[in-house]
Phi, psi and omega in degrees: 000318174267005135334302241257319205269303200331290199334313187270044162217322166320279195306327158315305130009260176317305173312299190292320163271315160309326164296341184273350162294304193276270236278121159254140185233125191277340180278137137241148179084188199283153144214151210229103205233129187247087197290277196234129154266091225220131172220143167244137199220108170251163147169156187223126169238130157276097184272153165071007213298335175298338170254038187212010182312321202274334176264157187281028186235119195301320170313343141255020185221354165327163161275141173294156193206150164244146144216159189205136182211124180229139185229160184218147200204038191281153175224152186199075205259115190255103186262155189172155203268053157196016156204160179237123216242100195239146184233116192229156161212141162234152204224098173224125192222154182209154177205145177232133167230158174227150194230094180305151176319301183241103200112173208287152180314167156229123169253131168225112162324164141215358160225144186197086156206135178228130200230104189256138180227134152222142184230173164227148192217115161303114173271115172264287155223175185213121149294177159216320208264032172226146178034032186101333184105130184212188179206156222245124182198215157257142166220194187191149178209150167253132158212159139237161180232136173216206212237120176290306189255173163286155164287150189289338188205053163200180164254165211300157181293159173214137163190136191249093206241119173262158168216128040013133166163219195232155150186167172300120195187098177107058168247168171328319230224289218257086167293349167190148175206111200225163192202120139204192193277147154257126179238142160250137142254060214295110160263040198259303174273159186254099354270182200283162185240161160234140199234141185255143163192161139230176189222167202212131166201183163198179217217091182224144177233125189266076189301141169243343162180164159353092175107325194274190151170117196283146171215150188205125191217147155210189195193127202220111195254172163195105157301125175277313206203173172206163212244328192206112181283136177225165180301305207255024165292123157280165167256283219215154161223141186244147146209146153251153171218154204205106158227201161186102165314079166269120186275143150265336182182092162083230181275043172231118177265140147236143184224126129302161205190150134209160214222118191246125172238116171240133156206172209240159199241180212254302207234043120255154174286263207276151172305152097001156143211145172235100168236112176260116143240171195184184143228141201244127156270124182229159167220116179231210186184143187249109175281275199231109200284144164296175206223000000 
C-alpha cells in the first residue's frame, strides 16, 4: 500500500511539473471586464377591456401587464503564467405583474439572483490541436448567493458555496467544461445546514459569422448528503441556456435566447420547470485588457 500511494504522489509529482512546463497563457495582469449589461421592458396597458368582454379581438379584452428583467455581470480577473485568478459578481432580476380586468393585481419573479465568485484556477497544460484549443487545470471557488428580495413565503435564500475540481478552460470554442465536489452552508433557514454535491457544466461559444455568435451553457448539480432535513432540500438541479449574440453597434447585442431551468425536491413527487424565451438588448464594454 505504501508502494502504491508513493507511486501515485511520483505521477502526480511528474504530472504537476510537465504542466508547469506546457501551460502558457499569452495574457498578464488584470482584466477588467463588463461582460453584460442587459435590461428588458415590456407592458401592455388596456383601458375600458371590461366593456369589450363580449368581443373577439384580444387588444381589447386582455389584461393589462408589465414586465421588467435586468441582468449585471462585471468579471475583474487576474492572468499570470500558471494560474487564473477570477472575480465575478452577477445580478439578475425579473419581475412581472399583471393587473386583471376584474381583480387583484399578481406580481410574479420569475429571476432574483445575486451571486458574488472569486476562484483560482491552475494552468497545467494547453492544448492547441483539439477543439479550437483550450487549456486544462485544477480549480477552487468561493461564492455566496442571495436574493434581491424575500419570497412571500419563505426566507430570503443565503448560501455559502465552496467548489473544487477539474476543467477545460479559455479555449476558443469551449470557455469552460468543469466536473467537481460542492460544500454548501445554507443560512437561509435556522439552523443553518451543511450540504454535499456535485456538479458538472460547460460554457461554449460558437462564431457563426461576423458580428454573430452562438453561446451555449449548462449546469447540472446533485445533492448527496445534508447536515439538516428539511421539506425544501433539493436531490438535483438543471439548468441551460441558448442563445445567439448579434451586434448591433460597437458594444450593443441583441440576442434572442432561451433559457430552461429544472429541479426536483427530495420529498416531492413531481419536477419543477422554468422555460423563459425572450430577446435581450445588452451592453458590454472591456475597461481594462491583460496585455
Amino acid at each position: 500500500m505504501q508502494h502504491l500511494r508513493n507511486k501515485a504522489f511520483l505521477t502526480l509529482a511528474l504530472f504537476l511539473a510537465a504542466g508547469l512546463l506546457h501551460a502558457q497563457d499569452g495574457k498578464r495582469g488584470w482584466q477588467i471586464e463588463l461582460k453584460k449589461l442587459a435590461f428588458d421592458v415590456t407592458s401592455t396597458e388596456v383601458k375600458n377591456a371590461n366593456v369589450y368582454q363580449d368581443f373577439s379581438e384580444a387588444r381589447l379584452t386582455s389584461d393589462s401587464q408589465s414586465a421588467v428583467r435586468g441582468l449585471f455581470d462585471m468579471i475583474s480577473d487576474y492572468h499570470a503564467q500558471h494560474y487564473l485568478w477570477t472575480n465575478e459578481l452577477l445580478m439578475d432580476y425579473g419581475r412581472t405583474k399583471v393587473r386583471p380586468v376584474n381583480g387583484e393585481k399578481i406580481t410574479n419573479e420569475n429571476a432574483d439572483t445575486i451571486l458574488l465568485t472569486t476562484g483560482y484556477t491552475q494552468r497545467l497544460w494547453k492544448v492547441d490541436d483539439i477543439l479550437g484549443g483550450f487549456e486544462v487545470g485544477p480549480f477552487a471557488n468561493l461564492g455566496y448567493e442571495t436574493e434581491f428580495t424575500k419570497p412571500d413565503h419563505s426566507p430570503r435564500k443565503k448560501i455559502l458555496r465552496g467548489t473544487a475540481g477539474i476543467k477545460l478552460f479559455e479555449g476558443k470554442y469551449l470557455k469552460s467544461l468543469f466536473a467537481a465536489v460542492v460544500g454548501e452552508r445554507d443560512y437561509t433557514y435556522n439552523p443553518a445546514a451543511s450540504k454535499l454535491a456535485w456538479e458538472a457544466g460547460f460554457k461554449i461559444e460558437q462564431p457563426v459569422r461576423e458580428g454573430v455568435t452562438a453561446k451555449y451553457s449548462a449546469l447540472y448539480r446533485k445533492y448527496v448528503s445534508t447536515s439538516e432535513k428539511r421539506a425544501t432540500d433539493l436531490n438535483y438541479e438543471f439548468e441551460a441556456d441558448a442563445r445567439l449574440d448579434v451586434q448591433l453597434y460597437k458594444n450593443l447585442y441583441l440576442a434572442p435566447f432561451v433559457s430552461y431551468y429544472t429541479a426536483k425536491g427530495k420529498y416531492v413527487a413531481k419536477r419543477g420547470e422554468n422555460v423563459y424565451v425572450g430577446v435581450s438588448l445588452s451592453f458590454s464594454h472591456l475597461f481594462h485588457a491583460a496585455q
